[in-house]
């Protein structure tokens, strides 16, 4: 497994782990249960640990994809900037969560952890979204599509999607292909 595969494999773990830990910690506050709280804190620590290979495999991944058609250098750079912030926040959060596991009823520490967790959730979500936009051009906003998709200007309708005439062009024979018999039978 090379750095690119590692990055693609582990990059979802810190994002989903922090989201899960947020929900668990909220549930622990509702239930006033210290064991559930510890589960949320341990999940933060694990997410921070998984963020290490995610962050450090990113540079090699960038080198492999930056010259592919449709890849935006601007989005890669923005993703890299957010990744650095997310890495730092997640590291701080992981250390605080370790302290939280071994500290009993420190409401000030738990408040700081929870607030930092919410901030980190938003930063890591933005980082993940930008990472997805690198190869998934369909989730880019209109300005990114028109400026960065292979150097061509993709015109969009007012709703932000390509017009049907662009989707059915002769340059995309797969889009004009008739459905197979098995495709017609799906859902019957």
PDB file of C-alpha atoms in Angstrom:
ATOM      1  CA  UNK A   1       0.000   0.000   0.000  1.00  0.00           C
ATOM      2  CA  UNK A   2       1.521   3.317  -1.073  1.00  0.00           C
ATOM      3  CA  UNK A   3       0.933   6.789   0.434  1.00  0.00           C
ATOM      4  CA  UNK A   4      -1.912   7.572  -1.968  1.00  0.00           C
ATOM      5  CA  UNK A   5      -3.843   4.437  -1.018  1.00  0.00           C
ATOM      6  CA  UNK A   6      -3.096   5.064   2.652  1.00  0.00           C
ATOM      7  CA  UNK A   7      -4.423   8.623   2.376  1.00  0.00           C
ATOM      8  CA  UNK A   8      -7.591   7.484   0.617  1.00  0.00           C
ATOM      9  CA  UNK A   9      -8.097   4.674   3.117  1.00  0.00           C
ATOM     10  CA  UNK A  10      -7.617   6.581   6.380  1.00  0.00           C
ATOM     11  CA  UNK A  11      -8.811  10.098   5.537  1.00  0.00           C
ATOM     12  CA  UNK A  12     -12.419   9.311   6.436  1.00  0.00           C
ATOM     13  CA  UNK A  13     -11.576   7.940   9.884  1.00  0.00           C
ATOM     14  CA  UNK A  14     -10.726  11.227  11.659  1.00  0.00           C
ATOM     15  CA  UNK A  15     -13.713  12.969  10.073  1.00  0.00           C
ATOM     16  CA  UNK A  16     -16.213  10.295  11.018  1.00  0.00           C
ATOM     17  CA  UNK A  17     -14.507   9.634  14.366  1.00  0.00           C
ATOM     18  CA  UNK A  18     -14.805  13.262  15.445  1.00  0.00           C
ATOM     19  CA  UNK A  19     -18.422  13.429  14.312  1.00  0.00           C
ATOM     20  CA  UNK A  20     -19.161  10.239  16.248  1.00  0.00           C
ATOM     21  CA  UNK A  21     -17.356  11.555  19.330  1.00  0.00           C
ATOM     22  CA  UNK A  22     -19.389  14.780  19.179  1.00  0.00           C
ATOM     23  CA  UNK A  23     -22.635  12.806  19.182  1.00  0.00           C
ATOM     24  CA  UNK A  24     -21.396  10.502  21.978  1.00  0.00           C
ATOM     25  CA  UNK A  25     -20.311  13.426  24.148  1.00  0.00           C
ATOM     26  CA  UNK A  26     -23.652  15.184  23.644  1.00  0.00           C
ATOM     27  CA  UNK A  27     -25.372  11.924  24.606  1.00  0.00           C
ATOM     28  CA  UNK A  28     -23.164  11.673  27.713  1.00  0.00           C
ATOM     29  CA  UNK A  29     -24.241  15.182  28.746  1.00  0.00           C
ATOM     30  CA  UNK A  30     -27.910  14.286  28.245  1.00  0.00           C
ATOM     31  CA  UNK A  31     -27.586  11.036  30.206  1.00  0.00           C
ATOM     32  CA  UNK A  32     -25.106  12.495  32.717  1.00  0.00           C
ATOM     33  CA  UNK A  33     -23.022   9.346  32.232  1.00  0.00           C
ATOM     34  CA  UNK A  34     -19.272   9.430  32.773  1.00  0.00           C
ATOM     35  CA  UNK A  35     -18.644   6.117  30.966  1.00  0.00           C
ATOM     36  CA  UNK A  36     -20.293   7.412  27.783  1.00  0.00           C
ATOM     37  CA  UNK A  37     -18.230  10.593  28.145  1.00  0.00           C
ATOM     38  CA  UNK A  38     -15.036   8.516  28.359  1.00  0.00           C
ATOM     39  CA  UNK A  39     -16.051   6.684  25.181  1.00  0.00           C
ATOM     40  CA  UNK A  40     -16.404  10.043  23.416  1.00  0.00           C
ATOM     41  CA  UNK A  41     -13.017  11.207  24.707  1.00  0.00           C
ATOM     42  CA  UNK A  42     -11.280   7.970  23.678  1.00  0.00           C
ATOM     43  CA  UNK A  43     -12.846   8.305  20.229  1.00  0.00           C
ATOM     44  CA  UNK A  44     -11.309  11.790  19.989  1.00  0.00           C
ATOM     45  CA  UNK A  45      -7.892  10.334  20.855  1.00  0.00           C
ATOM     46  CA  UNK A  46      -8.275   7.602  18.225  1.00  0.00           C
ATOM     47  CA  UNK A  47      -9.390  10.164  15.641  1.00  0.00           C
ATOM     48  CA  UNK A  48      -6.329  12.282  16.425  1.00  0.00           C
ATOM     49  CA  UNK A  49      -4.103   9.218  15.977  1.00  0.00           C
ATOM     50  CA  UNK A  50      -5.706   8.362  12.628  1.00  0.00           C
ATOM     51  CA  UNK A  51      -5.210  11.950  11.548  1.00  0.00           C
ATOM     52  CA  UNK A  52      -1.409  11.506  11.694  1.00  0.00           C
ATOM     53  CA  UNK A  53      -1.111   9.131   8.703  1.00  0.00           C
ATOM     54  CA  UNK A  54      -3.868  11.054   6.924  1.00  0.00           C
ATOM     55  CA  UNK A  55      -1.957  14.313   7.171  1.00  0.00           C
ATOM     56  CA  UNK A  56       1.506  12.969   6.416  1.00  0.00           C
ATOM     57  CA  UNK A  57       0.380  10.936   3.388  1.00  0.00           C
ATOM     58  CA  UNK A  58      -1.238  14.008   1.848  1.00  0.00           C
ATOM     59  CA  UNK A  59       1.912  15.481   0.275  1.00  0.00           C
ATOM     60  CA  UNK A  60       2.726  12.303  -1.682  1.00  0.00           C
ATOM     61  CA  UNK A  61      -0.903  12.104  -2.757  1.00  0.00           C
ATOM     62  CA  UNK A  62      -0.746  15.691  -4.011  1.00  0.00           C
ATOM     63  CA  UNK A  63       2.321  14.909  -6.113  1.00  0.00           C
ATOM     64  CA  UNK A  64       0.492  12.006  -7.760  1.00  0.00           C
ATOM     65  CA  UNK A  65      -2.756  13.811  -8.595  1.00  0.00           C
ATOM     66  CA  UNK A  66      -1.843  17.457  -9.213  1.00  0.00           C
ATOM     67  CA  UNK A  67      -1.151  16.914 -12.921  1.00  0.00           C
ATOM     68  CA  UNK A  68      -4.207  14.789 -13.679  1.00  0.00           C
ATOM     69  CA  UNK A  69      -6.873  16.281 -15.960  1.00  0.00           C
ATOM     70  CA  UNK A  70      -9.581  18.156 -14.103  1.00  0.00           C
ATOM     71  CA  UNK A  71      -7.555  18.579 -10.922  1.00  0.00           C
ATOM     72  CA  UNK A  72      -7.465  22.114  -9.559  1.00  0.00           C
ATOM     73  CA  UNK A  73      -4.193  23.306  -8.049  1.00  0.00           C
ATOM     74  CA  UNK A  74      -6.127  26.004  -6.172  1.00  0.00           C
ATOM     75  CA  UNK A  75      -8.366  23.406  -4.495  1.00  0.00           C
ATOM     76  CA  UNK A  76      -5.353  21.259  -3.615  1.00  0.00           C
ATOM     77  CA  UNK A  77      -3.621  24.224  -1.970  1.00  0.00           C
ATOM     78  CA  UNK A  78      -6.766  25.220  -0.071  1.00  0.00           C
ATOM     79  CA  UNK A  79      -7.226  21.603   1.049  1.00  0.00           C
ATOM     80  CA  UNK A  80      -3.614  21.531   2.221  1.00  0.00           C
ATOM     81  CA  UNK A  81      -4.050  24.761   4.238  1.00  0.00           C
ATOM     82  CA  UNK A  82      -7.196  23.482   5.957  1.00  0.00           C
ATOM     83  CA  UNK A  83      -5.534  20.097   6.546  1.00  0.00           C
ATOM     84  CA  UNK A  84      -2.703  21.775   8.437  1.00  0.00           C
ATOM     85  CA  UNK A  85      -5.176  23.645  10.664  1.00  0.00           C
ATOM     86  CA  UNK A  86      -7.239  20.476  11.189  1.00  0.00           C
ATOM     87  CA  UNK A  87      -4.087  18.517  12.048  1.00  0.00           C
ATOM     88  CA  UNK A  88      -3.059  21.042  14.697  1.00  0.00           C
ATOM     89  CA  UNK A  89      -6.562  21.322  16.177  1.00  0.00           C
ATOM     90  CA  UNK A  90      -7.009  17.557  16.245  1.00  0.00           C
ATOM     91  CA  UNK A  91      -3.642  17.112  17.950  1.00  0.00           C
ATOM     92  CA  UNK A  92      -4.508  19.655  20.646  1.00  0.00           C
ATOM     93  CA  UNK A  93      -7.934  18.085  21.027  1.00  0.00           C
ATOM     94  CA  UNK A  94      -6.389  14.615  21.360  1.00  0.00           C
ATOM     95  CA  UNK A  95      -4.080  15.762  24.168  1.00  0.00           C
ATOM     96  CA  UNK A  96      -6.941  17.490  25.981  1.00  0.00           C
ATOM     97  CA  UNK A  97      -9.095  14.369  25.573  1.00  0.00           C
ATOM     98  CA  UNK A  98      -6.376  12.254  27.206  1.00  0.00           C
ATOM     99  CA  UNK A  99      -6.392  14.691  30.127  1.00  0.00           C
ATOM    100  CA  UNK A 100     -10.199  14.485  30.173  1.00  0.00           C
ATOM    101  CA  UNK A 101     -10.133  10.699  30.434  1.00  0.00           C
ATOM    102  CA  UNK A 102      -7.950  10.847  33.554  1.00  0.00           C
ATOM    103  CA  UNK A 103      -9.586  13.898  35.164  1.00  0.00           C
ATOM    104  CA  UNK A 104     -12.801  13.536  37.119  1.00  0.00           C
ATOM    105  CA  UNK A 105     -15.566  16.137  36.836  1.00  0.00           C
ATOM    106  CA  UNK A 106     -13.422  18.985  35.499  1.00  0.00           C
ATOM    107  CA  UNK A 107     -16.228  20.992  33.935  1.00  0.00           C
ATOM    108  CA  UNK A 108     -13.895  23.715  32.668  1.00  0.00           C
ATOM    109  CA  UNK A 109     -11.736  21.176  30.818  1.00  0.00           C
ATOM    110  CA  UNK A 110     -14.795  19.407  29.397  1.00  0.00           C
ATOM    111  CA  UNK A 111     -16.225  22.728  28.216  1.00  0.00           C
ATOM    112  CA  UNK A 112     -12.968  23.580  26.452  1.00  0.00           C
ATOM    113  CA  UNK A 113     -12.818  20.118  24.877  1.00  0.00           C
ATOM    114  CA  UNK A 114     -16.399  20.342  23.663  1.00  0.00           C
ATOM    115  CA  UNK A 115     -16.023  23.833  22.194  1.00  0.00           C
ATOM    116  CA  UNK A 116     -12.740  22.898  20.513  1.00  0.00           C
ATOM    117  CA  UNK A 117     -14.395  19.721  19.231  1.00  0.00           C
ATOM    118  CA  UNK A 118     -17.131  21.757  17.542  1.00  0.00           C
ATOM    119  CA  UNK A 119     -14.566  24.059  15.930  1.00  0.00           C
ATOM    120  CA  UNK A 120     -12.439  21.101  14.843  1.00  0.00           C
ATOM    121  CA  UNK A 121     -15.505  19.334  13.415  1.00  0.00           C
ATOM    122  CA  UNK A 122     -16.196  22.309  11.170  1.00  0.00           C
ATOM    123  CA  UNK A 123     -12.566  22.682  10.053  1.00  0.00           C
ATOM    124  CA  UNK A 124     -12.119  18.973   9.355  1.00  0.00           C
ATOM    125  CA  UNK A 125     -15.449  18.871   7.483  1.00  0.00           C
ATOM    126  CA  UNK A 126     -14.283  21.750   5.267  1.00  0.00           C
ATOM    127  CA  UNK A 127     -10.962  19.960   4.756  1.00  0.00           C
ATOM    128  CA  UNK A 128     -12.751  16.768   3.749  1.00  0.00           C
ATOM    129  CA  UNK A 129     -15.063  18.614   1.384  1.00  0.00           C
ATOM    130  CA  UNK A 130     -12.112  20.284  -0.333  1.00  0.00           C
ATOM    131  CA  UNK A 131     -10.357  16.918  -0.556  1.00  0.00           C
ATOM    132  CA  UNK A 132     -13.408  15.461  -2.239  1.00  0.00           C
ATOM    133  CA  UNK A 133     -13.518  18.339  -4.724  1.00  0.00           C
ATOM    134  CA  UNK A 134     -10.006  17.509  -5.921  1.00  0.00           C
ATOM    135  CA  UNK A 135     -11.251  14.488  -7.868  1.00  0.00           C
ATOM    136  CA  UNK A 136     -15.025  14.788  -7.647  1.00  0.00           C
ATOM    137  CA  UNK A 137     -15.695  17.767  -9.863  1.00  0.00           C
ATOM    138  CA  UNK A 138     -19.448  17.249  -9.510  1.00  0.00           C
ATOM    139  CA  UNK A 139     -19.340  18.624  -5.946  1.00  0.00           C
ATOM    140  CA  UNK A 140     -17.437  21.782  -6.834  1.00  0.00           C
ATOM    141  CA  UNK A 141     -19.315  25.052  -6.853  1.00  0.00           C
ATOM    142  CA  UNK A 142     -19.882  26.766 -10.215  1.00  0.00           C
ATOM    143  CA  UNK A 143     -16.909  29.106  -9.921  1.00  0.00           C
ATOM    144  CA  UNK A 144     -14.553  26.184  -9.280  1.00  0.00           C
ATOM    145  CA  UNK A 145     -15.975  24.213 -12.194  1.00  0.00           C
ATOM    146  CA  UNK A 146     -15.765  27.028 -14.679  1.00  0.00           C
ATOM    147  CA  UNK A 147     -12.248  28.073 -13.723  1.00  0.00           C
ATOM    148  CA  UNK A 148     -10.528  24.808 -12.941  1.00  0.00           C
ATOM    149  CA  UNK A 149     -11.934  21.820 -14.729  1.00  0.00           C
ATOM    150  CA  UNK A 150      -9.213  20.920 -17.187  1.00  0.00           C
ATOM    151  CA  UNK A 151      -8.786  24.548 -18.197  1.00  0.00           C
ATOM    152  CA  UNK A 152     -12.149  24.554 -19.983  1.00  0.00           C
ATOM    153  CA  UNK A 153     -15.108  26.738 -19.218  1.00  0.00           C
ATOM    154  CA  UNK A 154     -18.030  24.567 -18.126  1.00  0.00           C
ATOM    155  CA  UNK A 155     -21.242  26.535 -18.543  1.00  0.00           C
ATOM    156  CA  UNK A 156     -23.936  25.761 -16.041  1.00  0.00           C
ATOM    157  CA  UNK A 157     -27.610  26.536 -15.821  1.00  0.00           C
ATOM    158  CA  UNK A 158     -28.960  28.837 -13.121  1.00  0.00           C
ATOM    159  CA  UNK A 159     -29.526  25.868 -10.830  1.00  0.00           C
ATOM    160  CA  UNK A 160     -25.817  25.018 -10.931  1.00  0.00           C
ATOM    161  CA  UNK A 161     -26.066  21.857 -13.000  1.00  0.00           C
ATOM    162  CA  UNK A 162     -24.957  21.230 -16.549  1.00  0.00           C
ATOM    163  CA  UNK A 163     -27.622  21.605 -19.158  1.00  0.00           C
ATOM    164  CA  UNK A 164     -29.035  18.433 -20.604  1.00  0.00           C
ATOM    165  CA  UNK A 165     -27.576  19.250 -24.015  1.00  0.00           C
ATOM    166  CA  UNK A 166     -24.073  19.219 -22.493  1.00  0.00           C
ATOM    167  CA  UNK A 167     -24.735  15.878 -20.826  1.00  0.00           C
ATOM    168  CA  UNK A 168     -25.955  14.230 -24.019  1.00  0.00           C
ATOM    169  CA  UNK A 169     -23.164  15.400 -26.299  1.00  0.00           C
ATOM    170  CA  UNK A 170     -21.694  13.031 -28.868  1.00  0.00           C
ATOM    171  CA  UNK A 171     -18.303  13.270 -27.127  1.00  0.00           C
ATOM    172  CA  UNK A 172     -19.667  11.090 -24.314  1.00  0.00           C
ATOM    173  CA  UNK A 173     -20.859   7.884 -25.994  1.00  0.00           C
ATOM    174  CA  UNK A 174     -21.431   6.145 -22.648  1.00  0.00           C
ATOM    175  CA  UNK A 175     -24.055   8.732 -21.725  1.00  0.00           C
ATOM    176  CA  UNK A 176     -25.919   8.118 -24.987  1.00  0.00           C
ATOM    177  CA  UNK A 177     -25.874   4.330 -24.671  1.00  0.00           C
ATOM    178  CA  UNK A 178     -29.208   2.569 -24.276  1.00  0.00           C
ATOM    179  CA  UNK A 179     -29.708   0.749 -20.988  1.00  0.00           C
ATOM    180  CA  UNK A 180     -29.080  -2.967 -20.996  1.00  0.00           C
ATOM    181  CA  UNK A 181     -31.838  -5.428 -20.255  1.00  0.00           C
ATOM    182  CA  UNK A 182     -30.469  -5.977 -16.735  1.00  0.00           C
ATOM    183  CA  UNK A 183     -30.435  -2.205 -16.122  1.00  0.00           C
ATOM    184  CA  UNK A 184     -34.075  -1.968 -17.221  1.00  0.00           C
ATOM    185  CA  UNK A 185     -35.019  -4.717 -14.748  1.00  0.00           C
ATOM    186  CA  UNK A 186     -33.593  -2.956 -11.688  1.00  0.00           C
ATOM    187  CA  UNK A 187     -36.329  -2.187  -9.220  1.00  0.00           C
ATOM    188  CA  UNK A 188     -38.888  -4.537 -10.788  1.00  0.00           C
TER     189      UNK A 188
END
